[in-house]
Amino acid sequence: MPTERKVCVVGSGNWGSAIARIVGFNAKRHPTLHETVTMYVYEEIIDGKKLTEIINETHENVKYLPGYKIPSNVIAVPDLVEAAKDADILIFVVPHQFIQRICSTLLGKIKPTACGLSLIKGFERAEGGGIELISHVIQKLLRIPVSVLMGANIAQEVAAEKFCETTIGCKDKEMAPVFQDLIQTDNFRVVVVDDVDAVEVCGALKNVVAVGAGIVDGLEMGDNTKAAIIRLGLMEMIKFIEVFYPGCKLSTFFESCGVADLITTCYGGRNRRVAEAFVKSSKTIDELEKELLNGQKLQGPITADEINYMLKQRNMEERFPLMTAVHKICKGEMKPIQLVDAMRSHPEHMVTSKGSVHIRSSL
């Protein structure tokens, strides 16, 4: 690897732009990083002008992160291959449903020595009724090593430089400190762990639980019910990883990628907000996504669908009743109020007919 690693941010939504601010700032002050950072921007016309031109002239993403300056050393590029061709580190931060197209475009067009850092939260359907982690998909398609970053990181708060934490999952001991230098600031603190799969799964699953939290908010059930959703959701997240990604560490759930990300998403994320509106209106999830998110993509319902695809193939829906109920409500197969029924009958609440508690060690 070169002494000065060049970085490309693949994506320019609100989270991509917030990360580009940090990376641009750090690239100026760390001698191991090339000062110029490229950012792939899907070209759009805003008030008659190209978004890339606006970003490069005003140093602000006026559509997805208005009000926050992007460092001048971050260059918006509308051509994906051009943006990524010289990069030593590719930071992927696009909606997960676009990753196949992104990788097919980049295949054979990037440095063979490059590595990736995925900030993408979700799964990809695999053949045979399974699902794949996005980092695994990128690694397989581009044949490069890929680490992950997940955490309690609402983009606007990160951009406003409010203190928060994040988690990087990285097994490469050489790259771990490089990623830390690339991402960490005084107000954005990084913890690196080697439990990569667990870090990523937490980032994907918490969006499904957040939809459940939004449904509860839409039903106006109150904070006690919402707390139950968060707790039961966390239990299902842990169980999911135990079943499908054995060997992961319980301690990872207590990093920012775990319980912290779950809490902040259930109170402040877009999945919660759209789910609440879904319950209170007669509109579909797709309609609300277009109406409320200003071009951003909703991950929770899609991830719930991908999870259910695998659970149904394995006859395991009953073992994950909260995630199953969220999926069915989003698809219109259950009424929102039935989420409470799923909570009442959850395996966590196993009680005998005489009222004595059934003690278990796991779900």
mmCIF file of C-alpha atoms in Angstrom:
data_model
loop_
_atom_site.group_PDB
_atom_site.id
_atom_site.type_symbol
_atom_site.label_atom_id
_atom_site.label_comp_id
_atom_site.label_asym_id
_atom_site.label_seq_id
_atom_site.Cartn_x
_atom_site.Cartn_y
_atom_site.Cartn_z
ATOM 1 C CA MET A 1 0.000 0.000 0.000
ATOM 2 C CA PRO A 2 1.212 3.561 -0.697
ATOM 3 C CA THR A 3 2.408 5.844 2.076
ATOM 4 C CA GLU A 4 -0.412 8.243 1.166
ATOM 5 C CA ARG A 5 -3.667 6.350 0.814
ATOM 6 C CA LYS A 6 -6.234 7.942 -1.454
ATOM 7 C CA VAL A 7 -9.880 7.733 -0.410
ATOM 8 C CA CYS A 8 -13.118 7.617 -2.396
ATOM 9 C CA VAL A 9 -16.524 7.948 -0.748
ATOM 10 C CA VAL A 10 -18.993 5.958 -2.848
ATOM 11 C CA GLY A 11 -22.263 7.713 -2.108
ATOM 12 C CA SER A 12 -23.460 11.215 -1.297
ATOM 13 C CA GLY A 13 -26.724 11.015 0.598
ATOM 14 C CA ASN A 14 -26.984 12.606 4.027
ATOM 15 C CA TRP A 15 -24.834 9.931 5.692
ATOM 16 C CA GLY A 16 -22.372 9.812 2.808
ATOM 17 C CA SER A 17 -22.005 13.583 2.878
ATOM 18 C CA ALA A 18 -21.571 13.615 6.661
ATOM 19 C CA ILE A 19 -18.817 11.007 6.395
ATOM 20 C CA ALA A 20 -17.208 12.922 3.521
ATOM 21 C CA ARG A 21 -16.960 15.944 5.836
ATOM 22 C CA ILE A 22 -15.041 13.875 8.388
ATOM 23 C CA VAL A 23 -12.838 12.114 5.839
ATOM 24 C CA GLY A 24 -12.004 15.395 4.111
ATOM 25 C CA PHE A 25 -11.050 16.975 7.423
ATOM 26 C CA ASN A 26 -8.871 14.023 8.437
ATOM 27 C CA ALA A 27 -7.238 13.713 5.008
ATOM 28 C CA LYS A 28 -5.824 17.222 5.490
ATOM 29 C CA ARG A 29 -4.207 16.453 8.820
ATOM 30 C CA HIS A 30 -2.931 12.859 8.565
ATOM 31 C CA PRO A 31 0.264 12.395 6.500
ATOM 32 C CA THR A 32 -0.693 8.791 5.707
ATOM 33 C CA LEU A 33 -3.757 10.004 3.756
ATOM 34 C CA HIS A 34 -3.829 11.729 0.361
ATOM 35 C CA GLU A 35 -5.335 15.172 0.811
ATOM 36 C CA THR A 36 -7.755 14.960 -2.133
ATOM 37 C CA VAL A 37 -10.866 12.873 -1.452
ATOM 38 C CA THR A 38 -13.271 11.960 -4.243
ATOM 39 C CA MET A 39 -16.989 11.502 -3.599
ATOM 40 C CA TYR A 40 -19.157 9.697 -6.121
ATOM 41 C CA VAL A 41 -22.384 11.650 -6.579
ATOM 42 C CA TYR A 42 -25.361 10.307 -8.486
ATOM 43 C CA GLU A 43 -26.029 13.274 -10.743
ATOM 44 C CA GLU A 44 -29.238 15.206 -10.192
ATOM 45 C CA ILE A 45 -30.474 18.582 -11.381
ATOM 46 C CA ILE A 46 -31.275 21.002 -8.569
ATOM 47 C CA ASP A 47 -32.910 24.275 -9.639
ATOM 48 C CA GLY A 48 -31.507 23.864 -13.146
ATOM 49 C CA LYS A 49 -27.954 23.088 -12.036
ATOM 50 C CA LYS A 50 -25.998 19.855 -11.633
ATOM 51 C CA LEU A 51 -25.655 18.692 -8.033
ATOM 52 C CA THR A 52 -21.943 17.921 -8.520
ATOM 53 C CA GLU A 53 -21.319 21.479 -9.699
ATOM 54 C CA ILE A 54 -23.185 22.884 -6.714
ATOM 55 C CA ILE A 55 -21.155 20.767 -4.295
ATOM 56 C CA ASN A 56 -17.825 21.653 -5.894
ATOM 57 C CA GLU A 57 -18.644 25.367 -6.068
ATOM 58 C CA THR A 58 -20.418 25.887 -2.732
ATOM 59 C CA HIS A 59 -18.929 22.914 -0.819
ATOM 60 C CA GLU A 60 -22.376 21.924 0.378
ATOM 61 C CA ASN A 61 -24.743 19.115 -0.551
ATOM 62 C CA VAL A 62 -27.810 21.325 -0.736
ATOM 63 C CA LYS A 63 -30.213 18.427 -1.262
ATOM 64 C CA TYR A 64 -29.110 15.772 1.215
ATOM 65 C CA LEU A 65 -27.134 17.660 3.878
ATOM 66 C CA PRO A 66 -28.054 21.351 3.598
ATOM 67 C CA GLY A 67 -26.463 23.795 5.993
ATOM 68 C CA TYR A 68 -23.188 21.916 6.512
ATOM 69 C CA LYS A 69 -19.993 22.700 4.649
ATOM 70 C CA ILE A 70 -17.983 19.910 3.041
ATOM 71 C CA PRO A 71 -14.197 20.494 3.007
ATOM 72 C CA SER A 72 -12.880 21.921 -0.257
ATOM 73 C CA ASN A 73 -10.529 18.959 -0.704
ATOM 74 C CA VAL A 74 -13.584 16.695 -1.199
ATOM 75 C CA ILE A 75 -14.333 16.626 -4.939
ATOM 76 C CA ALA A 76 -17.774 15.539 -6.171
ATOM 77 C CA VAL A 77 -17.510 13.280 -9.228
ATOM 78 C CA PRO A 78 -20.567 12.073 -11.217
ATOM 79 C CA ASP A 79 -18.714 9.169 -12.871
ATOM 80 C CA LEU A 80 -18.341 6.222 -10.500
ATOM 81 C CA VAL A 81 -15.323 4.690 -12.226
ATOM 82 C CA GLU A 82 -13.549 8.037 -12.462
ATOM 83 C CA ALA A 83 -14.152 8.703 -8.764
ATOM 84 C CA ALA A 84 -12.900 5.291 -7.629
ATOM 85 C CA LYS A 85 -10.132 4.333 -10.078
ATOM 86 C CA ASP A 86 -7.165 5.644 -8.041
ATOM 87 C CA ALA A 87 -8.567 4.963 -4.574
ATOM 88 C CA ASP A 88 -6.755 2.818 -2.022
ATOM 89 C CA ILE A 89 -9.753 2.932 0.334
ATOM 90 C CA LEU A 90 -13.341 2.790 -0.930
ATOM 91 C CA ILE A 91 -15.981 3.865 1.570
ATOM 92 C CA PHE A 92 -19.334 2.431 0.505
ATOM 93 C CA VAL A 93 -22.345 4.405 1.729
ATOM 94 C CA VAL A 94 -25.242 3.867 -0.677
ATOM 95 C CA PRO A 95 -28.661 2.225 -0.159
ATOM 96 C CA HIS A 96 -28.034 -1.499 -0.051
ATOM 97 C CA GLN A 97 -30.375 -2.259 -2.952
ATOM 98 C CA PHE A 98 -27.899 -0.518 -5.302
ATOM 99 C CA ILE A 99 -24.735 -2.387 -4.294
ATOM 100 C CA GLN A 100 -24.885 -5.008 -7.058
ATOM 101 C CA ARG A 101 -24.970 -2.305 -9.735
ATOM 102 C CA ILE A 102 -22.208 -0.337 -8.028
ATOM 103 C CA CYS A 103 -19.920 -3.363 -7.825
ATOM 104 C CA SER A 104 -20.604 -4.535 -11.374
ATOM 105 C CA THR A 105 -19.633 -1.057 -12.599
ATOM 106 C CA LEU A 106 -16.407 -1.039 -10.575
ATOM 107 C CA LEU A 107 -15.298 -4.595 -11.329
ATOM 108 C CA GLY A 108 -11.864 -4.519 -12.952
ATOM 109 C CA LYS A 109 -11.749 -0.701 -12.742
ATOM 110 C CA ILE A 110 -10.231 -0.264 -9.270
ATOM 111 C CA LYS A 111 -6.798 -0.925 -7.808
ATOM 112 C CA PRO A 112 -6.323 -4.629 -7.027
ATOM 113 C CA THR A 113 -4.678 -3.549 -3.756
ATOM 114 C CA ALA A 114 -7.686 -1.443 -2.682
ATOM 115 C CA CYS A 115 -9.736 -2.209 0.403
ATOM 116 C CA GLY A 116 -13.278 -1.311 1.375
ATOM 117 C CA LEU A 117 -15.136 0.091 4.359
ATOM 118 C CA SER A 118 -18.884 -0.509 4.218
ATOM 119 C CA LEU A 119 -21.342 1.765 6.019
ATOM 120 C CA ILE A 120 -24.281 0.038 4.342
ATOM 121 C CA LYS A 121 -27.000 -1.410 6.563
ATOM 122 C CA GLY A 122 -28.944 -4.314 5.102
ATOM 123 C CA PHE A 123 -28.744 -7.738 3.503
ATOM 124 C CA GLU A 124 -28.710 -9.147 -0.005
ATOM 125 C CA ARG A 125 -30.827 -12.149 -0.959
ATOM 126 C CA ALA A 126 -28.780 -15.208 -1.792
ATOM 127 C CA GLU A 127 -29.628 -18.321 -3.736
ATOM 128 C CA GLY A 128 -31.185 -21.173 -1.799
ATOM 129 C CA GLY A 129 -33.337 -19.057 0.496
ATOM 130 C CA GLY A 130 -30.535 -17.334 2.390
ATOM 131 C CA ILE A 131 -29.198 -13.825 2.778
ATOM 132 C CA GLU A 132 -25.713 -12.353 2.535
ATOM 133 C CA LEU A 133 -24.089 -9.510 4.390
ATOM 134 C CA ILE A 134 -23.378 -6.509 2.180
ATOM 135 C CA SER A 135 -19.680 -6.530 3.084
ATOM 136 C CA HIS A 136 -19.502 -10.153 1.916
ATOM 137 C CA VAL A 137 -21.223 -9.202 -1.352
ATOM 138 C CA ILE A 138 -18.749 -6.382 -1.998
ATOM 139 C CA GLN A 139 -15.808 -8.596 -1.097
ATOM 140 C CA LYS A 140 -17.006 -11.371 -3.394
ATOM 141 C CA LEU A 141 -17.834 -9.137 -6.364
ATOM 142 C CA LEU A 142 -14.809 -6.828 -6.224
ATOM 143 C CA ARG A 143 -12.332 -9.316 -4.717
ATOM 144 C CA ILE A 144 -11.092 -6.858 -2.104
ATOM 145 C CA PRO A 145 -11.100 -7.071 1.716
ATOM 146 C CA VAL A 146 -13.987 -5.162 3.306
ATOM 147 C CA SER A 147 -14.416 -3.893 6.864
ATOM 148 C CA VAL A 148 -17.577 -2.269 8.271
ATOM 149 C CA LEU A 149 -18.632 0.801 10.246
ATOM 150 C CA MET A 150 -21.888 0.896 12.219
ATOM 151 C CA GLY A 151 -23.039 2.985 15.162
ATOM 152 C CA ALA A 152 -25.500 5.375 16.766
ATOM 153 C CA ASN A 153 -24.812 7.964 14.105
ATOM 154 C CA ILE A 154 -27.676 10.149 12.891
ATOM 155 C CA ALA A 155 -26.150 12.031 9.977
ATOM 156 C CA GLN A 156 -27.266 15.554 10.874
ATOM 157 C CA GLU A 157 -25.951 15.194 14.419
ATOM 158 C CA VAL A 158 -22.618 13.900 13.147
ATOM 159 C CA ALA A 159 -22.429 16.803 10.691
ATOM 160 C CA ALA A 160 -23.246 19.231 13.511
ATOM 161 C CA GLU A 161 -20.258 17.769 15.373
ATOM 162 C CA LYS A 162 -22.290 16.652 18.356
ATOM 163 C CA PHE A 163 -20.400 14.043 20.339
ATOM 164 C CA CYS A 164 -21.100 10.443 19.372
ATOM 165 C CA GLU A 165 -19.438 7.063 19.033
ATOM 166 C CA THR A 166 -19.165 4.510 16.267
ATOM 167 C CA THR A 167 -17.848 0.979 15.822
ATOM 168 C CA ILE A 168 -15.542 -0.302 13.097
ATOM 169 C CA GLY A 169 -15.394 -4.046 12.534
ATOM 170 C CA CYS A 170 -11.984 -4.903 11.086
ATOM 171 C CA LYS A 171 -9.900 -8.067 11.246
ATOM 172 C CA ASP A 172 -6.853 -6.559 9.503
ATOM 173 C CA LYS A 173 -4.477 -5.308 12.208
ATOM 174 C CA GLU A 174 -2.615 -3.134 9.709
ATOM 175 C CA MET A 175 -5.737 -1.387 8.447
ATOM 176 C CA ALA A 176 -7.469 -0.942 11.817
ATOM 177 C CA PRO A 177 -5.403 2.113 12.847
ATOM 178 C CA VAL A 178 -5.660 3.524 9.309
ATOM 179 C CA PHE A 179 -9.457 3.379 9.452
ATOM 180 C CA GLN A 180 -9.376 4.936 12.896
ATOM 181 C CA ASP A 181 -7.247 7.849 11.644
ATOM 182 C CA LEU A 182 -9.560 8.201 8.664
ATOM 183 C CA ILE A 183 -12.794 8.396 10.665
ATOM 184 C CA GLN A 184 -12.090 9.550 14.226
ATOM 185 C CA THR A 185 -12.383 13.175 15.355
ATOM 186 C CA ASP A 186 -12.683 14.816 18.759
ATOM 187 C CA ASN A 187 -16.471 14.467 18.544
ATOM 188 C CA PHE A 188 -16.724 11.233 16.542
ATOM 189 C CA ARG A 189 -15.036 8.548 18.569
ATOM 190 C CA VAL A 190 -14.150 5.193 17.027
ATOM 191 C CA VAL A 191 -13.817 1.802 18.691
ATOM 192 C CA VAL A 192 -12.360 -0.959 16.487
ATOM 193 C CA VAL A 193 -13.349 -4.583 17.124
ATOM 194 C CA ASP A 194 -12.603 -7.734 15.140
ATOM 195 C CA ASP A 195 -16.155 -9.120 15.376
ATOM 196 C CA VAL A 196 -16.980 -7.881 11.886
ATOM 197 C CA ASP A 197 -20.109 -9.905 11.104
ATOM 198 C CA ALA A 198 -21.806 -9.043 14.396
ATOM 199 C CA VAL A 199 -21.116 -5.345 13.886
ATOM 200 C CA GLU A 200 -22.746 -5.458 10.471
ATOM 201 C CA VAL A 201 -25.720 -7.608 11.452
ATOM 202 C CA CYS A 202 -26.529 -5.219 14.293
ATOM 203 C CA GLY A 203 -26.562 -2.334 11.827
ATOM 204 C CA ALA A 204 -29.036 -4.134 9.578
ATOM 205 C CA LEU A 205 -31.398 -5.594 12.157
ATOM 206 C CA LYS A 206 -31.853 -2.454 14.230
ATOM 207 C CA ASN A 207 -33.724 -0.842 11.308
ATOM 208 C CA VAL A 208 -36.364 -3.580 11.490
ATOM 209 C CA VAL A 209 -36.820 -3.039 15.217
ATOM 210 C CA ALA A 210 -37.031 0.720 14.595
ATOM 211 C CA VAL A 211 -39.979 0.134 12.267
ATOM 212 C CA GLY A 212 -41.628 -1.698 15.163
ATOM 213 C CA ALA A 213 -40.911 1.279 17.426
ATOM 214 C CA GLY A 214 -42.490 3.599 14.870
ATOM 215 C CA ILE A 215 -45.577 1.412 14.680
ATOM 216 C CA VAL A 216 -45.898 1.669 18.466
ATOM 217 C CA ASP A 217 -45.542 5.461 18.224
ATOM 218 C CA GLY A 218 -48.196 5.543 15.521
ATOM 219 C CA LEU A 219 -50.527 3.565 17.769
ATOM 220 C CA GLU A 220 -49.718 6.004 20.610
ATOM 221 C CA MET A 221 -48.983 3.106 22.941
ATOM 222 C CA GLY A 222 -46.494 5.074 25.037
ATOM 223 C CA ASP A 223 -42.905 4.745 26.202
ATOM 224 C CA ASN A 224 -43.374 1.545 28.221
ATOM 225 C CA THR A 225 -44.538 -0.348 25.143
ATOM 226 C CA LYS A 226 -41.764 1.197 23.082
ATOM 227 C CA ALA A 227 -39.207 0.086 25.677
ATOM 228 C CA ALA A 228 -40.592 -3.441 25.406
ATOM 229 C CA ILE A 229 -40.196 -3.315 21.628
ATOM 230 C CA ILE A 230 -36.570 -2.251 22.016
ATOM 231 C CA ARG A 231 -35.809 -4.972 24.565
ATOM 232 C CA LEU A 232 -37.543 -7.754 22.648
ATOM 233 C CA GLY A 233 -35.970 -6.502 19.451
ATOM 234 C CA LEU A 234 -32.527 -6.671 21.037
ATOM 235 C CA MET A 235 -33.215 -10.230 22.167
ATOM 236 C CA GLU A 236 -34.185 -11.218 18.625
ATOM 237 C CA MET A 237 -31.066 -9.525 17.244
ATOM 238 C CA ILE A 238 -28.906 -11.534 19.637
ATOM 239 C CA LYS A 239 -30.751 -14.747 18.804
ATOM 240 C CA PHE A 240 -30.470 -14.091 15.055
ATOM 241 C CA ILE A 241 -26.706 -13.777 15.331
ATOM 242 C CA GLU A 242 -26.466 -16.836 17.580
ATOM 243 C CA VAL A 243 -28.362 -18.917 15.000
ATOM 244 C CA PHE A 244 -26.959 -17.610 11.709
ATOM 245 C CA TYR A 245 -23.553 -16.167 12.658
ATOM 246 C CA PRO A 246 -22.286 -18.399 15.481
ATOM 247 C CA GLY A 247 -19.045 -17.409 17.130
ATOM 248 C CA CYS A 248 -19.855 -13.730 17.404
ATOM 249 C CA LYS A 249 -19.269 -12.034 20.751
ATOM 250 C CA LEU A 250 -22.007 -10.882 23.117
ATOM 251 C CA SER A 251 -19.821 -7.907 24.071
ATOM 252 C CA THR A 252 -20.283 -6.487 20.551
ATOM 253 C CA PHE A 253 -23.914 -5.696 21.377
ATOM 254 C CA PHE A 254 -22.688 -3.260 24.011
ATOM 255 C CA GLU A 255 -20.639 -1.281 21.493
ATOM 256 C CA SER A 256 -22.133 1.686 19.641
ATOM 257 C CA CYS A 257 -23.158 -0.622 16.771
ATOM 258 C CA GLY A 258 -25.402 -2.589 19.128
ATOM 259 C CA VAL A 259 -27.666 -1.271 21.841
ATOM 260 C CA ALA A 260 -26.707 2.395 21.275
ATOM 261 C CA ASP A 261 -27.581 2.312 17.573
ATOM 262 C CA LEU A 262 -30.782 0.442 18.360
ATOM 263 C CA ILE A 263 -31.925 3.062 20.874
ATOM 264 C CA THR A 264 -31.125 6.109 18.767
ATOM 265 C CA THR A 265 -32.760 4.621 15.668
ATOM 266 C CA CYS A 266 -35.902 3.706 17.597
ATOM 267 C CA TYR A 267 -36.223 7.305 18.752
ATOM 268 C CA GLY A 268 -34.706 9.430 16.009
ATOM 269 C CA GLY A 269 -34.319 7.473 12.762
ATOM 270 C CA ARG A 270 -36.144 7.669 9.456
ATOM 271 C CA ASN A 271 -37.487 4.106 9.802
ATOM 272 C CA ARG A 272 -39.263 5.025 13.013
ATOM 273 C CA ARG A 273 -40.623 8.253 11.515
ATOM 274 C CA VAL A 274 -42.030 6.653 8.361
ATOM 275 C CA ALA A 275 -43.506 3.725 10.306
ATOM 276 C CA GLU A 276 -45.333 6.132 12.602
ATOM 277 C CA ALA A 277 -46.736 7.992 9.591
ATOM 278 C CA PHE A 278 -47.696 4.661 8.010
ATOM 279 C CA VAL A 279 -49.892 3.801 10.996
ATOM 280 C CA LYS A 280 -51.472 7.260 11.213
ATOM 281 C CA SER A 281 -52.198 7.668 7.495
ATOM 282 C CA SER A 282 -53.741 5.623 4.712
ATOM 283 C CA LYS A 283 -50.587 5.898 2.605
ATOM 284 C CA THR A 284 -48.222 3.104 1.632
ATOM 285 C CA ILE A 285 -44.617 2.782 2.781
ATOM 286 C CA ASP A 286 -43.442 3.669 -0.740
ATOM 287 C CA GLU A 287 -45.606 6.788 -0.848
ATOM 288 C CA LEU A 288 -44.342 7.954 2.529
ATOM 289 C CA GLU A 289 -40.722 7.299 1.576
ATOM 290 C CA LYS A 290 -41.094 9.647 -1.383
ATOM 291 C CA GLU A 291 -43.039 12.214 0.609
ATOM 292 C CA LEU A 292 -40.940 12.358 3.786
ATOM 293 C CA LEU A 293 -37.362 11.411 2.926
ATOM 294 C CA ASN A 294 -36.315 13.870 0.217
ATOM 295 C CA GLY A 295 -34.837 11.188 -2.013
ATOM 296 C CA GLN A 296 -33.334 9.076 0.770
ATOM 297 C CA LYS A 297 -34.121 5.366 0.896
ATOM 298 C CA LEU A 298 -35.838 3.454 3.673
ATOM 299 C CA GLN A 299 -34.002 0.318 4.773
ATOM 300 C CA GLY A 300 -36.168 -1.216 7.526
ATOM 301 C CA PRO A 301 -39.068 -2.660 5.486
ATOM 302 C CA ILE A 302 -36.696 -4.002 2.804
ATOM 303 C CA THR A 303 -34.460 -5.610 5.426
ATOM 304 C CA ALA A 304 -37.504 -7.104 7.163
ATOM 305 C CA ASP A 305 -38.536 -8.629 3.840
ATOM 306 C CA GLU A 306 -35.065 -10.077 3.268
ATOM 307 C CA ILE A 307 -34.953 -11.548 6.765
ATOM 308 C CA ASN A 308 -38.418 -13.033 6.419
ATOM 309 C CA TYR A 309 -37.427 -14.575 3.095
ATOM 310 C CA MET A 310 -34.808 -16.619 4.918
ATOM 311 C CA LEU A 311 -36.855 -17.333 8.057
ATOM 312 C CA LYS A 312 -39.793 -18.592 5.993
ATOM 313 C CA GLN A 313 -37.551 -20.919 3.972
ATOM 314 C CA ARG A 314 -36.313 -22.412 7.245
ATOM 315 C CA ASN A 315 -39.691 -22.496 9.042
ATOM 316 C CA MET A 316 -38.292 -20.173 11.706
ATOM 317 C CA GLU A 317 -40.762 -17.280 11.654
ATOM 318 C CA GLU A 318 -42.183 -18.243 15.055
ATOM 319 C CA ARG A 319 -38.731 -17.948 16.640
ATOM 320 C CA PHE A 320 -38.579 -14.278 15.591
ATOM 321 C CA PRO A 321 -42.165 -13.060 16.106
ATOM 322 C CA LEU A 322 -41.345 -9.363 16.373
ATOM 323 C CA MET A 323 -39.378 -9.214 13.119
ATOM 324 C CA THR A 324 -41.986 -11.402 11.429
ATOM 325 C CA ALA A 325 -44.824 -9.139 12.575
ATOM 326 C CA VAL A 326 -43.005 -6.014 11.358
ATOM 327 C CA HIS A 327 -42.583 -7.608 7.938
ATOM 328 C CA LYS A 328 -46.234 -8.641 7.692
ATOM 329 C CA ILE A 329 -47.484 -5.233 8.796
ATOM 330 C CA CYS A 330 -45.332 -3.511 6.170
ATOM 331 C CA LYS A 331 -46.724 -5.893 3.528
ATOM 332 C CA GLY A 332 -50.316 -5.320 4.647
ATOM 333 C CA GLU A 333 -50.721 -8.922 5.840
ATOM 334 C CA MET A 334 -51.271 -7.866 9.476
ATOM 335 C CA LYS A 335 -52.821 -4.816 11.093
ATOM 336 C CA PRO A 336 -50.465 -2.570 13.079
ATOM 337 C CA ILE A 337 -52.263 -3.331 16.358
ATOM 338 C CA GLN A 338 -51.343 -7.006 15.907
ATOM 339 C CA LEU A 339 -47.740 -6.100 16.708
ATOM 340 C CA VAL A 340 -48.866 -5.921 20.340
ATOM 341 C CA ASP A 341 -50.246 -9.474 20.048
ATOM 342 C CA ALA A 342 -46.825 -10.620 18.841
ATOM 343 C CA MET A 343 -45.272 -8.985 21.900
ATOM 344 C CA ARG A 344 -47.760 -10.589 24.287
ATOM 345 C CA SER A 345 -47.069 -14.066 22.915
ATOM 346 C CA HIS A 346 -43.327 -13.569 22.523
ATOM 347 C CA PRO A 347 -41.126 -16.499 23.664
ATOM 348 C CA GLU A 348 -39.581 -14.059 26.153
ATOM 349 C CA HIS A 349 -42.916 -14.085 27.979
ATOM 350 C CA MET A 350 -43.326 -17.827 28.460
ATOM 351 C CA VAL A 351 -45.740 -18.299 31.383
ATOM 352 C CA THR A 352 -47.606 -21.483 32.302
ATOM 353 C CA SER A 353 -51.397 -21.587 32.517
ATOM 354 C CA LYS A 354 -51.129 -21.469 36.322
ATOM 355 C CA GLY A 355 -49.106 -18.294 36.150
ATOM 356 C CA SER A 356 -45.743 -19.694 37.179
ATOM 357 C CA VAL A 357 -42.767 -18.346 35.302
ATOM 358 C CA HIS A 358 -40.925 -20.630 32.918
ATOM 359 C CA ILE A 359 -37.222 -19.927 33.320
ATOM 360 C CA ARG A 360 -35.076 -20.207 30.193
ATOM 361 C CA SER A 361 -31.502 -19.443 29.321
ATOM 362 C CA SER A 362 -32.286 -18.167 25.809
ATOM 363 C CA LEU A 363 -35.097 -17.533 23.337
#
